[in-house]
Coordinates of C-alpha atoms in Angstrom, one line a residue:
M1 CA -5.1 5.1 18.0
N2 CA -2.7 4.0 20.6
P3 CA 0.9 5.4 20.8
E4 CA 2.5 2.2 19.3
T5 CA 0.2 2.3 16.3
Y6 CA 0.7 6.0 15.8
D7 CA 4.5 5.6 15.8
L8 CA 4.2 2.9 13.1
F9 CA 2.4 5.3 10.8
S10 CA 3.9 8.6 12.0
R11 CA 5.4 9.4 8.6
Q12 CA 2.2 8.6 6.7
I13 CA -0.3 10.4 8.9
P14 CA 1.0 13.9 8.3
F15 CA 0.1 13.3 4.6
L16 CA -3.1 11.3 4.8
G17 CA -4.5 12.7 8.0
M18 CA -5.8 10.8 11.0
N19 CA -9.3 10.3 9.5
R20 CA -8.0 8.6 6.4
Q21 CA -5.6 6.5 8.5
E22 CA -8.5 5.3 10.6
K23 CA -10.4 4.4 7.4
L24 CA -7.5 2.3 6.3
S25 CA -7.5 0.5 9.7
K26 CA -11.1 -0.4 9.3
S27 CA -10.8 -1.6 5.6
R28 CA -10.8 -5.2 4.4
V29 CA -8.9 -6.0 1.2
V30 CA -8.3 -9.2 -0.8
V31 CA -5.1 -9.7 -2.8
V32 CA -5.5 -12.4 -5.4
G33 CA -2.0 -13.7 -6.1
A34 CA 1.1 -13.9 -3.9
G35 CA 3.9 -13.9 -6.5
G36 CA 5.8 -10.9 -7.8
L37 CA 2.9 -8.4 -7.8
G38 CA 1.0 -9.9 -4.9
S39 CA 3.8 -10.0 -2.5
F40 CA 4.7 -6.4 -3.2
V41 CA 1.1 -5.3 -3.0
S42 CA 0.4 -7.2 0.2
S43 CA 3.5 -5.9 1.9
M44 CA 2.7 -2.3 1.1
L45 CA -1.0 -2.6 2.1
V46 CA -0.1 -4.0 5.5
R47 CA 2.5 -1.3 6.0
A48 CA -0.1 1.3 5.0
G49 CA -2.3 0.1 7.8
I50 CA -5.1 -1.8 6.1
G51 CA -7.0 -3.5 8.9
F52 CA -7.5 -6.9 7.2
V53 CA -5.5 -8.2 4.2
R54 CA -6.4 -11.7 2.8
V55 CA -3.9 -13.1 0.4
I56 CA -5.0 -15.9 -2.0
D57 CA -2.7 -18.1 -4.0
R58 CA -2.6 -21.8 -5.0
D59 CA 1.1 -22.0 -5.8
L60 CA 4.2 -22.9 -3.9
V61 CA 7.4 -20.9 -3.8
E62 CA 9.9 -21.8 -6.5
E63 CA 13.5 -20.8 -6.9
S64 CA 12.6 -18.8 -10.0
N65 CA 10.5 -16.5 -7.7
L66 CA 13.4 -15.3 -5.7
H67 CA 14.8 -12.8 -8.3
R68 CA 11.6 -10.7 -8.2
V69 CA 9.8 -11.5 -4.9
M70 CA 11.6 -9.6 -2.2
I71 CA 9.7 -11.3 0.7
F72 CA 10.8 -14.8 -0.3
N73 CA 14.1 -16.4 0.4
G74 CA 15.7 -19.8 -0.2
S75 CA 14.2 -21.4 3.0
D76 CA 10.7 -20.7 1.6
I77 CA 11.1 -22.9 -1.5
G78 CA 8.3 -25.5 -1.6
K79 CA 6.1 -23.7 0.9
S80 CA 2.7 -22.1 0.1
K81 CA 3.2 -18.6 -1.3
A82 CA 0.1 -17.3 0.5
F83 CA 1.2 -18.9 3.8
V84 CA 4.7 -17.4 3.6
V85 CA 3.4 -14.0 2.8
G86 CA 0.9 -14.1 5.6
K87 CA 3.3 -15.3 8.1
K88 CA 6.0 -12.7 7.3
L89 CA 3.6 -9.8 7.3
R90 CA 1.7 -10.5 10.5
D91 CA 4.4 -8.9 12.7
I92 CA 4.5 -5.6 10.7
N93 CA 1.2 -4.1 12.0
P94 CA 0.1 -5.4 15.4
G95 CA -3.2 -3.7 15.0
G96 CA -4.0 -5.4 11.7
R97 CA -4.8 -8.9 10.5
V98 CA -3.2 -10.8 7.6
Q99 CA -4.5 -14.1 6.3
G100 CA -3.0 -16.4 3.7
I101 CA -5.2 -18.9 1.9
T102 CA -3.8 -21.6 -0.3
E103 CA -6.6 -22.0 -2.9
N104 CA -7.3 -21.5 -6.5
L105 CA -10.0 -18.8 -6.9
N106 CA -12.8 -20.0 -9.2
P107 CA -16.5 -19.5 -9.8
T108 CA -17.4 -22.1 -7.2
N109 CA -15.5 -20.5 -4.2
S110 CA -15.5 -16.8 -5.2
E111 CA -18.4 -16.1 -2.8
K112 CA -16.5 -17.7 0.1
L113 CA -13.2 -16.0 -0.6
L114 CA -14.3 -12.5 -1.7
A115 CA -17.5 -11.7 0.1
G116 CA -17.5 -9.1 2.8
F117 CA -14.4 -7.2 1.6
D118 CA -14.2 -3.6 0.5
L119 CA -11.9 -4.0 -2.4
V120 CA -10.2 -6.8 -4.4
V121 CA -6.7 -6.3 -5.9
D122 CA -5.8 -8.6 -8.8
C123 CA -2.2 -9.7 -8.8
S124 CA -2.9 -13.0 -10.6
D125 CA -1.2 -14.3 -13.7
N126 CA -4.1 -15.5 -15.8
M127 CA -7.3 -14.3 -17.5
D128 CA -9.6 -16.9 -16.0
T129 CA -9.0 -15.6 -12.5
R130 CA -9.6 -12.0 -13.6
Y131 CA -12.9 -12.9 -15.2
V132 CA -14.0 -14.6 -12.0
I133 CA -13.0 -11.5 -10.0
N134 CA -14.8 -9.2 -12.4
K135 CA -18.1 -11.2 -12.5
F136 CA -18.2 -11.3 -8.7
C137 CA -17.3 -7.7 -8.1
V138 CA -19.8 -6.4 -10.7
K139 CA -22.6 -8.5 -9.2
N140 CA -21.7 -7.4 -5.6
E141 CA -20.8 -3.8 -6.5
I142 CA -17.3 -4.1 -5.1
P143 CA -14.4 -2.0 -6.7
W144 CA -11.4 -3.9 -7.9
I145 CA -8.0 -3.2 -9.3
Y146 CA -6.5 -5.1 -12.3
G147 CA -2.7 -5.5 -12.7
S148 CA -0.5 -7.4 -15.0
V149 CA 3.2 -7.4 -16.0
L150 CA 5.3 -8.9 -18.8
K151 CA 8.9 -8.3 -19.8
D152 CA 9.3 -4.6 -18.9
D153 CA 5.7 -3.6 -19.6
G154 CA 2.8 -3.4 -17.2
M155 CA -0.9 -2.5 -17.2
S156 CA -3.4 -1.6 -14.5
S157 CA -7.0 -0.3 -14.2
T158 CA -9.4 0.4 -11.4
F159 CA -13.0 -0.8 -11.9
P160 CA -15.7 1.1 -10.0
P161 CA -18.4 -0.3 -7.7
S162 CA -21.0 0.6 -10.3
G163 CA -19.4 -2.1 -12.5
K164 CA -19.2 0.2 -15.6
P165 CA -17.0 -0.1 -17.4
C166 CA -15.9 -3.6 -16.4
F167 CA -13.0 -5.9 -17.2
S168 CA -15.2 -7.7 -19.8
C169 CA -15.7 -4.4 -21.6
L170 CA -12.0 -4.2 -22.0
Y171 CA -11.6 -7.9 -22.9
P172 CA -15.0 -9.1 -24.2
K173 CA -13.7 -12.3 -25.6
K174 CA -12.0 -14.9 -23.5
P175 CA -8.6 -15.7 -25.0
K176 CA -7.8 -19.2 -26.1
P177 CA -5.6 -21.2 -23.9
G178 CA -1.9 -20.5 -24.6
S179 CA -2.7 -17.4 -26.7
I180 CA -1.6 -14.9 -24.0
P181 CA 2.2 -14.6 -23.5
S182 CA 3.4 -15.6 -20.1
C183 CA 6.3 -14.4 -17.9
S184 CA 7.7 -18.0 -17.9
V185 CA 8.1 -17.7 -21.6
E186 CA 8.7 -14.0 -22.3
G187 CA 10.3 -13.1 -19.0
V188 CA 9.8 -10.2 -16.6
I189 CA 12.0 -7.9 -14.6
S190 CA 11.4 -6.7 -11.0
P191 CA 11.3 -2.9 -11.7
V192 CA 8.1 -3.1 -13.7
I193 CA 6.6 -5.3 -11.0
G194 CA 7.4 -2.8 -8.4
T195 CA 6.0 0.0 -10.5
I196 CA 2.6 -1.7 -11.1
A197 CA 2.4 -2.9 -7.5
S198 CA 2.9 0.7 -6.3
W199 CA 0.3 1.9 -8.6
E200 CA -2.2 -0.7 -7.4
V201 CA -1.6 0.2 -3.8
M202 CA -1.9 3.9 -4.4
E203 CA -5.2 3.2 -6.2
T204 CA -6.3 1.2 -3.2
I205 CA -5.6 4.1 -0.9
K206 CA -7.5 6.5 -3.1
V207 CA -10.6 4.2 -3.3
L208 CA -10.7 3.5 0.4
T209 CA -10.0 7.0 1.7
R210 CA -11.2 9.2 -1.2
L211 CA -7.9 10.9 -1.2
S212 CA -8.4 11.7 -4.9
K213 CA -10.3 10.2 -7.8
P214 CA -9.2 6.7 -8.7
N215 CA -8.2 5.7 -12.2
Y216 CA -11.8 4.6 -13.1
G217 CA -12.5 4.0 -16.8
K218 CA -8.9 4.2 -17.9
L219 CA -6.2 1.6 -18.6
L220 CA -2.6 2.5 -17.5
V221 CA 0.0 1.1 -19.9
V222 CA 3.6 1.3 -18.8
H223 CA 6.7 0.8 -21.0
M224 CA 9.7 0.9 -18.8
R225 CA 12.5 0.9 -21.4
K226 CA 11.2 4.0 -23.3
P227 CA 10.0 5.1 -20.6
E228 CA 6.4 5.8 -21.4
F229 CA 3.1 6.0 -19.4
E230 CA -0.1 5.9 -21.4
F231 CA -3.7 6.2 -20.3
L232 CA -6.3 4.6 -22.6
N233 CA -10.0 5.1 -22.2
I234 CA -12.1 2.0 -21.5
K235 CA -15.6 2.3 -23.0
T236 CA -18.7 0.7 -21.5
R237 CA -20.1 -1.9 -23.8
N238 CA -23.9 -2.1 -24.0
D239 CA -23.6 -5.7 -25.2
C240 CA -21.2 -6.7 -22.3
E241 CA -22.2 -10.0 -20.9
V242 CA -21.3 -9.0 -17.4
C243 CA -22.2 -5.3 -16.9
G244 CA -24.4 -4.6 -20.0
K245 CA -27.5 -6.1 -21.6
G246 CA -25.5 -9.1 -22.9

């Protein structure tokens, strides 16, 4: 590691150690979503020293994003979220690579967008995308981290490369369109976004460096107002259509 790179991570290396820092520098992570969660997560991953961060999002920056997305400002309105995030984060870590892709992740392009990466971090806002991530990651034995926020509540779980349990074990039936509450209707506040984003990044570091055991097989549920943190067990379903016998 050259002196410039060492200086950048000089407050992190004493905790993680040089070997783990080197592992991060060689890691490749996909962040699906560049809104509230995704921008937080992408920024922290780049600043942690992840070697290659790919950010995927189909949407454009809107004024309503500014209250909860620290990386956006007024001049970004109307631009691609993924493009803006990628552009602003490239100067943070000279030794790393950040790529923004303006696409909608779906079953047709999942191989093109997700293949060859060590881990996928879900920061999307819909179940369809999460089912696509889950199916691809189970098939290819890639760990991934689920995250969602609504109002002042948040959830996250880390799914192992073995694929068991998987996201479809947690949500076996695909919800009907419009049946899941959305932030545009119910609202969301930035503190819970920052909390879940931080959790997802810490889980990423744990998976990639083996710092400690990731949150496999458990669902974190956060209630910010109470405040309360719950951990619920996720059971592997033998009849799961993705990781089981179907």
